[in-house]
Amino acid sequence: MTVTIYIPGDSGAVALGADDVAQAIVGEAQKRGADIKLVRNGSRGLYWLEPMLEVATDGGRIAYGPVSVGDVSALFDAEFLSGGAHALSLGNPEDIPFLKNQTRLTFARCGIVDPVSLEDYEAHDGLKGLRNAVSMAASDIVQTVTDSGLRGRGGAGFPTGIKWKTVLDEAGPQKYIVCNADEGDSGTFADRMIMEGDPFVLIEGMAIAGLATAATKGYIYLRSEYPDAIRIMNAAIGIAREKGVLGASVLGSGKAFDIEVRVGAGAYVCGEETSLLNSLEGKRGVVRAKPPLPAHKGFLGRPTVINNVISLASVPVILDKGADYYRDFGMGRSRGTIPIQIAGNVKHGGLYETAFGLTLGEIVDEIGGGTATGREVKAVQVGGPLGAYFPRELFDTPFDYEAFAGKDGLIGHAGIVVFDETADMMKQARFAFEFCAIESCGKCTPCRIGAVRGAETVEKIMQGIDREKNLELVADLCNTMKFGSLCALGGFTPYPVMSALTHFPDDFRKNPYLQAAE
Amino acid sequence: MGLDLSSDFDGNRIQAIVDEHINLEGPLLPILHAVQEDLGCIPQEALPVIANKLNLSRAEVHGVMSFYHDFREQPAGRHVVKICRAEACQSMGSDAIAEHAKSRFKIGFGDTAPDGSVTLEAVYCLGLCACAPAAMVDGKVIGRVDEARIDAISSEVRS
């Protein structure tokens, strides 16, 4: 009997040796005459256990991890093909608390299915949302998404349904759905995991968006730093086209929708929606002034829905199970689930999808298990390079758009980067300015010049030059950047800088000579 | 350093690449990617050919090309090593890894070794933030990079 073995093809698992393990398993199986079928699935998101392989046994799946090439022979000896006991055995992966305690709506299939098998996708509830959408009026689809309370998961948190309604109400011979897959924020990898682990859910979400707004063409603007995601996404689009999910008549509805992947070129600022649209048009990725909103005049001046990968990938489950089902998760005005990405110096790093409302402390200490180095947690940066650094004193903050805004921070794309006590927050503040200077599109002065002057001024503080005067100057500069910049790059760089300054004042008042001697 | 492309520059090759993509909506980025894929870089001589075909000025094409970190005017070394310098990797000691790589390869970030063996580049996030520090060698991802791994990469690319 053929035994199916799952070894993630997710680039996080591959970075930890999954390709080599897969090769070793195939080689060893041949040598022993074992009949196996290898599936390169997505990752379950438990990165400290990757490469984590799973065997489909009569009693369900049994996981082993983290597996290295050197373990392969012993795994065969232990009869892992029938779920045999071994030191690396993790049992049923869905009983691992990190996974068991999650609420996986958007990531329901990620790590379970073969990413490029449409049959597998359908066998796990795929296409149900799109099938419902096909028989609905466009305005009803929009209303369902609005009622679900879904807000933009890219960071801005704008209600997705309202954005769609604006595009639906615009007249025009050609409208577009643009998926923002320029996931440049450090500490985030949810978009990558979906595109590598369950690409059809994004295709389905975009097709629903197309039906809802009468847009017939979709683009996925995918960053060049994700070659595996580009490859898998393109393969899935090809299959979807072949099977009539995309094309002239989506699932036989008579309505057209097709998708094309466009590869970015290494500019962080292109994650900003108007800069992304310029880049997609073949221009410099310079930010556009708003208005006009992309919903009115977006790609090539036409009405355009521009949504993050996770926003679009959350739509199929809403159309399948209904707005109420999704809305009943969460708290306050943050409805549904959010895939939190726990990263950096953390023991249990990975993806944790859950309803809004967990506290930062629960996420970092209980789910993440504290630091990887075993030292005290000093700070966590939430929301990428433009997000604030939170000290332990603020760990009671619930994961919710408004609660984070109330603490001068942001959820962003829900990435959390943990730092241990060796972190120097003055260096992190300088880096925030340096990063902004490297990635600024150059259009507006506060960002273009402010970032450079900010880095210089922090450098002076490091050297102990006019320290208090320069600290004041940094605060003043941050104020100018926050209120005077055209987009979030210049406008949000003050978040990491000011949070470092506010919550870790001692790091900015160290003896410069002592520091030089370190 | 780098190849002398001016002598054997093939304008027809560029024309063909442009023709292949010209019907796309917003064709310039796909064209620049394709040229770089084909030639290893985007030589200055290619710009007027592209500009002419797209009815743009040479300055506009240069402006686009120079805006993006990915596009290079000179070919890279035989191997390209990218090291992530972003926050999640910083939290796991990537600054020290970066310094080690610089001294090991004897070049700075953005530089190519004089023998053309390797180009060292900074990258800001590879999405491997839960297995930091991360690097990419010739498009292949590597997690939990340490100094020993850098040494191994160094021996590989120099051989």
PDB file of C-alpha atoms in Angstrom, chain A residues 266-504:
ATOM      1  CA  GLY A 266      12.925  45.069  -4.181  1.00  0.00           C
ATOM      2  CA  ALA A 267      11.317  48.339  -3.142  1.00  0.00           C
ATOM      3  CA  TYR A 268       9.732  48.273   0.330  1.00  0.00           C
ATOM      4  CA  VAL A 269       7.652  51.365  -0.360  1.00  0.00           C
ATOM      5  CA  CYS A 270       5.745  49.463  -3.070  1.00  0.00           C
ATOM      6  CA  GLY A 271       3.772  47.836  -0.253  1.00  0.00           C
ATOM      7  CA  GLU A 272       2.050  51.224   0.002  1.00  0.00           C
ATOM      8  CA  GLU A 273      -0.975  50.932  -2.259  1.00  0.00           C
ATOM      9  CA  THR A 274      -0.513  53.959  -4.508  1.00  0.00           C
ATOM     10  CA  SER A 275       3.191  53.315  -4.913  1.00  0.00           C
ATOM     11  CA  LEU A 276       2.331  49.707  -5.784  1.00  0.00           C
ATOM     12  CA  LEU A 277      -0.075  50.890  -8.483  1.00  0.00           C
ATOM     13  CA  ASN A 278       2.601  53.095 -10.024  1.00  0.00           C
ATOM     14  CA  SER A 279       5.019  50.179  -9.975  1.00  0.00           C
ATOM     15  CA  LEU A 280       2.424  47.925 -11.586  1.00  0.00           C
ATOM     16  CA  GLU A 281       2.016  50.513 -14.331  1.00  0.00           C
ATOM     17  CA  GLY A 282       5.757  50.337 -14.958  1.00  0.00           C
ATOM     18  CA  LYS A 283       6.665  53.586 -13.253  1.00  0.00           C
ATOM     19  CA  ARG A 284       8.922  54.477 -10.346  1.00  0.00           C
ATOM     20  CA  GLY A 285       7.244  53.288  -7.150  1.00  0.00           C
ATOM     21  CA  VAL A 286       6.501  56.829  -6.027  1.00  0.00           C
ATOM     22  CA  VAL A 287       3.561  57.471  -3.735  1.00  0.00           C
ATOM     23  CA  ARG A 288       0.495  59.210  -5.182  1.00  0.00           C
ATOM     24  CA  ALA A 289      -1.406  61.868  -3.321  1.00  0.00           C
ATOM     25  CA  LYS A 290      -4.921  60.824  -2.256  1.00  0.00           C
ATOM     26  CA  PRO A 291      -7.564  61.680  -3.404  1.00  0.00           C
ATOM     27  CA  PRO A 292      -8.292  60.292  -5.871  1.00  0.00           C
ATOM     28  CA  LEU A 293      -8.669  56.984  -4.046  1.00  0.00           C
ATOM     29  CA  PRO A 294      -7.621  53.843  -5.948  1.00  0.00           C
ATOM     30  CA  ALA A 295     -11.262  52.734  -5.736  1.00  0.00           C
ATOM     31  CA  HIS A 296     -12.096  55.666  -8.023  1.00  0.00           C
ATOM     32  CA  LYS A 297      -8.901  56.014 -10.038  1.00  0.00           C
ATOM     33  CA  GLY A 298      -6.475  53.172  -9.423  1.00  0.00           C
ATOM     34  CA  PHE A 299      -4.529  51.013 -11.860  1.00  0.00           C
ATOM     35  CA  LEU A 300      -4.264  52.894 -15.174  1.00  0.00           C
ATOM     36  CA  GLY A 301      -6.716  55.439 -13.774  1.00  0.00           C
ATOM     37  CA  ARG A 302      -9.505  52.864 -13.520  1.00  0.00           C
ATOM     38  CA  PRO A 303     -11.562  51.747 -10.497  1.00  0.00           C
ATOM     39  CA  THR A 304      -9.446  49.310  -8.523  1.00  0.00           C
ATOM     40  CA  VAL A 305      -9.890  47.206  -5.417  1.00  0.00           C
ATOM     41  CA  ILE A 306      -6.530  46.875  -3.738  1.00  0.00           C
ATOM     42  CA  ASN A 307      -6.439  44.400  -0.854  1.00  0.00           C
ATOM     43  CA  ASN A 308      -3.822  42.516   1.095  1.00  0.00           C
ATOM     44  CA  VAL A 309      -3.347  38.762   0.554  1.00  0.00           C
ATOM     45  CA  ILE A 310      -4.870  37.832   3.913  1.00  0.00           C
ATOM     46  CA  SER A 311      -7.906  40.085   3.426  1.00  0.00           C
ATOM     47  CA  LEU A 312      -8.658  38.362   0.112  1.00  0.00           C
ATOM     48  CA  ALA A 313      -7.847  34.896   1.459  1.00  0.00           C
ATOM     49  CA  SER A 314     -10.340  35.450   4.293  1.00  0.00           C
ATOM     50  CA  VAL A 315     -13.198  36.114   1.882  1.00  0.00           C
ATOM     51  CA  PRO A 316     -13.905  32.491   0.770  1.00  0.00           C
ATOM     52  CA  VAL A 317     -14.727  31.295   4.297  1.00  0.00           C
ATOM     53  CA  ILE A 318     -17.040  34.309   4.771  1.00  0.00           C
ATOM     54  CA  LEU A 319     -18.924  33.496   1.568  1.00  0.00           C
ATOM     55  CA  ASP A 320     -18.996  29.814   2.520  1.00  0.00           C
ATOM     56  CA  LYS A 321     -20.100  30.022   6.143  1.00  0.00           C
ATOM     57  CA  GLY A 322     -21.731  33.432   6.211  1.00  0.00           C
ATOM     58  CA  ALA A 323     -20.994  36.881   7.577  1.00  0.00           C
ATOM     59  CA  ASP A 324     -22.279  36.049  11.062  1.00  0.00           C
ATOM     60  CA  TYR A 325     -19.992  33.050  11.431  1.00  0.00           C
ATOM     61  CA  TYR A 326     -16.934  35.219  10.789  1.00  0.00           C
ATOM     62  CA  ARG A 327     -18.150  38.261  12.709  1.00  0.00           C
ATOM     63  CA  ASP A 328     -18.843  36.241  15.849  1.00  0.00           C
ATOM     64  CA  PHE A 329     -15.103  35.886  16.411  1.00  0.00           C
ATOM     65  CA  GLY A 330     -13.146  38.849  17.743  1.00  0.00           C
ATOM     66  CA  MET A 331     -13.723  41.880  19.939  1.00  0.00           C
ATOM     67  CA  GLY A 332     -14.907  45.480  19.584  1.00  0.00           C
ATOM     68  CA  ARG A 333     -14.541  46.666  16.013  1.00  0.00           C
ATOM     69  CA  SER A 334     -11.918  44.011  15.260  1.00  0.00           C
ATOM     70  CA  ARG A 335     -13.972  41.099  13.973  1.00  0.00           C
ATOM     71  CA  GLY A 336     -12.966  37.640  12.847  1.00  0.00           C
ATOM     72  CA  THR A 337      -9.546  36.103  13.157  1.00  0.00           C
ATOM     73  CA  ILE A 338      -6.050  37.420  12.675  1.00  0.00           C
ATOM     74  CA  PRO A 339      -3.025  35.332  11.716  1.00  0.00           C
ATOM     75  CA  ILE A 340      -0.425  36.509  14.209  1.00  0.00           C
ATOM     76  CA  GLN A 341       3.161  35.918  13.181  1.00  0.00           C
ATOM     77  CA  ILE A 342       5.449  35.344  16.142  1.00  0.00           C
ATOM     78  CA  ALA A 343       9.044  35.940  15.145  1.00  0.00           C
ATOM     79  CA  GLY A 344      12.523  37.033  16.039  1.00  0.00           C
ATOM     80  CA  ASN A 345      14.088  35.968  19.310  1.00  0.00           C
ATOM     81  CA  VAL A 346      11.306  33.643  20.403  1.00  0.00           C
ATOM     82  CA  LYS A 347      11.206  30.005  21.477  1.00  0.00           C
ATOM     83  CA  HIS A 348       8.079  28.976  19.592  1.00  0.00           C
ATOM     84  CA  GLY A 349       8.070  31.095  16.485  1.00  0.00           C
ATOM     85  CA  GLY A 350       5.392  30.652  13.878  1.00  0.00           C
ATOM     86  CA  LEU A 351       1.931  31.480  12.690  1.00  0.00           C
ATOM     87  CA  TYR A 352      -0.923  31.606  15.166  1.00  0.00           C
ATOM     88  CA  GLU A 353      -4.373  32.361  13.789  1.00  0.00           C
ATOM     89  CA  THR A 354      -6.841  33.342  16.458  1.00  0.00           C
ATOM     90  CA  ALA A 355      -9.756  35.639  17.162  1.00  0.00           C
ATOM     91  CA  PHE A 356      -8.784  39.207  18.060  1.00  0.00           C
ATOM     92  CA  GLY A 357      -8.428  39.916  21.751  1.00  0.00           C
ATOM     93  CA  LEU A 358      -5.493  37.919  23.144  1.00  0.00           C
ATOM     94  CA  THR A 359      -3.137  40.103  25.143  1.00  0.00           C
ATOM     95  CA  LEU A 360       0.364  40.776  23.925  1.00  0.00           C
ATOM     96  CA  GLY A 361       1.694  39.033  27.032  1.00  0.00           C
ATOM     97  CA  GLU A 362      -0.278  35.864  26.297  1.00  0.00           C
ATOM     98  CA  ILE A 363       1.059  35.838  22.764  1.00  0.00           C
ATOM     99  CA  VAL A 364       4.696  36.415  23.690  1.00  0.00           C
ATOM    100  CA  ASP A 365       5.050  34.529  26.967  1.00  0.00           C
ATOM    101  CA  GLU A 366       2.512  31.713  26.755  1.00  0.00           C
ATOM    102  CA  ILE A 367       2.187  30.961  23.053  1.00  0.00           C
ATOM    103  CA  GLY A 368       5.659  32.082  22.014  1.00  0.00           C
ATOM    104  CA  GLY A 369       7.228  30.622  25.155  1.00  0.00           C
ATOM    105  CA  GLY A 370       9.544  33.586  25.771  1.00  0.00           C
ATOM    106  CA  THR A 371      12.869  34.153  24.049  1.00  0.00           C
ATOM    107  CA  ALA A 372      14.900  31.623  22.089  1.00  0.00           C
ATOM    108  CA  THR A 373      18.025  32.677  23.949  1.00  0.00           C
ATOM    109  CA  GLY A 374      16.344  32.119  27.322  1.00  0.00           C
ATOM    110  CA  ARG A 375      17.006  35.701  28.445  1.00  0.00           C
ATOM    111  CA  GLU A 376      14.349  38.162  29.580  1.00  0.00           C
ATOM    112  CA  VAL A 377      12.079  39.723  26.951  1.00  0.00           C
ATOM    113  CA  LYS A 378      13.017  43.380  26.684  1.00  0.00           C
ATOM    114  CA  ALA A 379      10.788  44.620  23.880  1.00  0.00           C
ATOM    115  CA  VAL A 380       8.508  43.428  21.125  1.00  0.00           C
ATOM    116  CA  GLN A 381       8.003  45.297  17.903  1.00  0.00           C
ATOM    117  CA  VAL A 382       4.481  44.880  16.609  1.00  0.00           C
ATOM    118  CA  GLY A 383       3.501  45.628  13.022  1.00  0.00           C
ATOM    119  CA  GLY A 384       6.785  45.628  11.140  1.00  0.00           C
ATOM    120  CA  PRO A 385       9.500  48.272  10.760  1.00  0.00           C
ATOM    121  CA  LEU A 386       6.916  51.029  11.156  1.00  0.00           C
ATOM    122  CA  GLY A 387       5.405  49.537  14.304  1.00  0.00           C
ATOM    123  CA  ALA A 388       6.028  50.547  17.894  1.00  0.00           C
ATOM    124  CA  TYR A 389       8.299  48.785  20.375  1.00  0.00           C
ATOM    125  CA  PHE A 390       6.291  47.593  23.361  1.00  0.00           C
ATOM    126  CA  PRO A 391       7.849  47.080  26.795  1.00  0.00           C
ATOM    127  CA  ARG A 392       6.630  44.430  29.235  1.00  0.00           C
ATOM    128  CA  GLU A 393       4.589  47.114  31.053  1.00  0.00           C
ATOM    129  CA  LEU A 394       2.239  47.217  28.068  1.00  0.00           C
ATOM    130  CA  PHE A 395       1.858  43.456  27.689  1.00  0.00           C
ATOM    131  CA  ASP A 396      -1.735  43.672  28.907  1.00  0.00           C
ATOM    132  CA  THR A 397      -2.705  45.377  25.622  1.00  0.00           C
ATOM    133  CA  PRO A 398      -5.275  43.239  23.797  1.00  0.00           C
ATOM    134  CA  PHE A 399      -4.615  42.414  20.150  1.00  0.00           C
ATOM    135  CA  ASP A 400      -7.145  44.745  18.574  1.00  0.00           C
ATOM    136  CA  TYR A 401      -6.789  47.622  16.079  1.00  0.00           C
ATOM    137  CA  GLU A 402      -8.156  50.283  18.417  1.00  0.00           C
ATOM    138  CA  ALA A 403      -6.386  49.056  21.559  1.00  0.00           C
ATOM    139  CA  PHE A 404      -3.003  49.226  19.831  1.00  0.00           C
ATOM    140  CA  ALA A 405      -3.727  52.668  18.402  1.00  0.00           C
ATOM    141  CA  GLY A 406      -4.606  53.747  21.932  1.00  0.00           C
ATOM    142  CA  LYS A 407      -1.102  52.790  23.075  1.00  0.00           C
ATOM    143  CA  ASP A 408       0.573  54.714  20.220  1.00  0.00           C
ATOM    144  CA  GLY A 409       1.181  51.554  18.269  1.00  0.00           C
ATOM    145  CA  LEU A 410      -0.339  49.591  15.448  1.00  0.00           C
ATOM    146  CA  ILE A 411      -1.165  45.998  14.612  1.00  0.00           C
ATOM    147  CA  GLY A 412      -0.014  46.400  11.033  1.00  0.00           C
ATOM    148  CA  HIS A 413       0.199  43.038   9.301  1.00  0.00           C
ATOM    149  CA  ALA A 414       0.229  41.344  12.725  1.00  0.00           C
ATOM    150  CA  GLY A 415       3.894  40.462  12.917  1.00  0.00           C
ATOM    151  CA  ILE A 416       5.495  40.407  16.350  1.00  0.00           C
ATOM    152  CA  VAL A 417       9.267  40.527  16.679  1.00  0.00           C
ATOM    153  CA  VAL A 418      10.650  39.637  20.094  1.00  0.00           C
ATOM    154  CA  PHE A 419      13.918  41.102  21.405  1.00  0.00           C
ATOM    155  CA  ASP A 420      15.786  39.909  24.484  1.00  0.00           C
ATOM    156  CA  GLU A 421      17.506  42.085  27.073  1.00  0.00           C
ATOM    157  CA  THR A 422      20.672  42.450  24.971  1.00  0.00           C
ATOM    158  CA  ALA A 423      18.800  44.675  22.498  1.00  0.00           C
ATOM    159  CA  ASP A 424      19.909  48.301  22.379  1.00  0.00           C
ATOM    160  CA  MET A 425      16.835  50.383  21.736  1.00  0.00           C
ATOM    161  CA  MET A 426      18.853  53.417  20.659  1.00  0.00           C
ATOM    162  CA  LYS A 427      20.305  51.303  17.854  1.00  0.00           C
ATOM    163  CA  GLN A 428      16.802  50.149  16.921  1.00  0.00           C
ATOM    164  CA  ALA A 429      15.654  53.784  16.768  1.00  0.00           C
ATOM    165  CA  ARG A 430      18.583  54.668  14.535  1.00  0.00           C
ATOM    166  CA  PHE A 431      17.789  51.677  12.326  1.00  0.00           C
ATOM    167  CA  ALA A 432      14.183  52.834  11.922  1.00  0.00           C
ATOM    168  CA  PHE A 433      15.432  56.121  10.476  1.00  0.00           C
ATOM    169  CA  GLU A 434      18.099  54.393   8.350  1.00  0.00           C
ATOM    170  CA  PHE A 435      15.551  51.985   6.906  1.00  0.00           C
ATOM    171  CA  CYS A 436      13.210  54.854   6.084  1.00  0.00           C
ATOM    172  CA  ALA A 437      16.089  56.675   4.378  1.00  0.00           C
ATOM    173  CA  ILE A 438      16.976  53.606   2.276  1.00  0.00           C
ATOM    174  CA  GLU A 439      13.409  52.909   1.254  1.00  0.00           C
ATOM    175  CA  SER A 440      11.938  56.418   0.945  1.00  0.00           C
ATOM    176  CA  CYS A 441      10.462  57.009  -2.497  1.00  0.00           C
ATOM    177  CA  GLY A 442      11.682  60.594  -2.294  1.00  0.00           C
ATOM    178  CA  LYS A 443       8.432  62.308  -3.130  1.00  0.00           C
ATOM    179  CA  CYS A 444       7.782  64.170   0.118  1.00  0.00           C
ATOM    180  CA  THR A 445      10.329  66.172   2.109  1.00  0.00           C
ATOM    181  CA  PRO A 446       9.540  65.042   5.679  1.00  0.00           C
ATOM    182  CA  CYS A 447      10.307  61.441   4.775  1.00  0.00           C
ATOM    183  CA  ARG A 448      13.147  61.966   2.280  1.00  0.00           C
ATOM    184  CA  ILE A 449      15.140  64.404   4.384  1.00  0.00           C
ATOM    185  CA  GLY A 450      13.693  63.710   7.811  1.00  0.00           C
ATOM    186  CA  ALA A 451      14.861  60.108   7.783  1.00  0.00           C
ATOM    187  CA  VAL A 452      18.444  61.068   6.968  1.00  0.00           C
ATOM    188  CA  ARG A 453      18.573  63.853   9.543  1.00  0.00           C
ATOM    189  CA  GLY A 454      16.944  61.567  12.091  1.00  0.00           C
ATOM    190  CA  ALA A 455      19.619  58.900  11.691  1.00  0.00           C
ATOM    191  CA  GLU A 456      22.340  61.563  11.964  1.00  0.00           C
ATOM    192  CA  THR A 457      20.802  63.014  15.098  1.00  0.00           C
ATOM    193  CA  VAL A 458      20.503  59.628  16.826  1.00  0.00           C
ATOM    194  CA  GLU A 459      24.127  59.023  15.888  1.00  0.00           C
ATOM    195  CA  LYS A 460      25.040  62.247  17.716  1.00  0.00           C
ATOM    196  CA  ILE A 461      23.092  61.092  20.767  1.00  0.00           C
ATOM    197  CA  MET A 462      25.051  57.839  20.638  1.00  0.00           C
ATOM    198  CA  GLN A 463      28.257  59.815  20.744  1.00  0.00           C
ATOM    199  CA  GLY A 464      26.992  61.870  23.667  1.00  0.00           C
ATOM    200  CA  ILE A 465      26.892  65.149  21.741  1.00  0.00           C
ATOM    201  CA  ASP A 466      24.310  67.620  23.160  1.00  0.00           C
ATOM    202  CA  ARG A 467      22.262  64.663  24.243  1.00  0.00           C
ATOM    203  CA  GLU A 468      19.159  66.285  25.753  1.00  0.00           C
ATOM    204  CA  LYS A 469      18.990  68.928  23.030  1.00  0.00           C
ATOM    205  CA  ASN A 470      19.226  66.290  20.315  1.00  0.00           C
ATOM    206  CA  LEU A 471      16.627  64.068  21.977  1.00  0.00           C
ATOM    207  CA  GLU A 472      14.251  67.007  21.834  1.00  0.00           C
ATOM    208  CA  LEU A 473      15.159  67.508  18.203  1.00  0.00           C
ATOM    209  CA  VAL A 474      14.356  63.876  17.405  1.00  0.00           C
ATOM    210  CA  ALA A 475      10.938  64.215  19.043  1.00  0.00           C
ATOM    211  CA  ASP A 476      10.269  67.391  17.075  1.00  0.00           C
ATOM    212  CA  LEU A 477      11.395  65.764  13.833  1.00  0.00           C
ATOM    213  CA  CYS A 478       9.151  62.778  14.495  1.00  0.00           C
ATOM    214  CA  ASN A 479       6.225  65.122  14.926  1.00  0.00           C
ATOM    215  CA  THR A 480       6.960  66.708  11.542  1.00  0.00           C
ATOM    216  CA  MET A 481       7.327  63.341   9.833  1.00  0.00           C
ATOM    217  CA  LYS A 482       4.174  61.954  11.431  1.00  0.00           C
ATOM    218  CA  PHE A 483       1.938  64.805  10.315  1.00  0.00           C
ATOM    219  CA  GLY A 484       3.734  65.981   7.190  1.00  0.00           C
ATOM    220  CA  SER A 485       4.513  62.783   5.274  1.00  0.00           C
ATOM    221  CA  LEU A 486       2.477  61.659   2.316  1.00  0.00           C
ATOM    222  CA  CYS A 487       2.290  57.979   3.270  1.00  0.00           C
ATOM    223  CA  ALA A 488       2.863  55.558   6.132  1.00  0.00           C
ATOM    224  CA  LEU A 489       6.599  55.126   5.481  1.00  0.00           C
ATOM    225  CA  GLY A 490       7.530  58.603   6.655  1.00  0.00           C
ATOM    226  CA  GLY A 491       4.366  58.972   8.696  1.00  0.00           C
ATOM    227  CA  PHE A 492       4.860  55.837  10.802  1.00  0.00           C
ATOM    228  CA  THR A 493       8.658  55.771  11.185  1.00  0.00           C
ATOM    229  CA  PRO A 494       8.086  57.898  14.304  1.00  0.00           C
ATOM    230  CA  TYR A 495       6.307  54.909  15.930  1.00  0.00           C
ATOM    231  CA  PRO A 496       9.399  52.745  16.449  1.00  0.00           C
ATOM    232  CA  VAL A 497      11.550  55.789  17.206  1.00  0.00           C
ATOM    233  CA  MET A 498       9.252  57.453  19.724  1.00  0.00           C
ATOM    234  CA  SER A 499       8.237  54.183  21.399  1.00  0.00           C
ATOM    235  CA  ALA A 500      11.915  53.338  21.904  1.00  0.00           C
ATOM    236  CA  LEU A 501      12.512  56.813  23.316  1.00  0.00           C
ATOM    237  CA  THR A 502       9.441  56.783  25.539  1.00  0.00           C
ATOM    238  CA  HIS A 503       9.614  53.263  26.916  1.00  0.00           C
ATOM    239  CA  PHE A 504      13.377  52.764  27.075  1.00  0.00           C
TER     240      PHE A 504
END
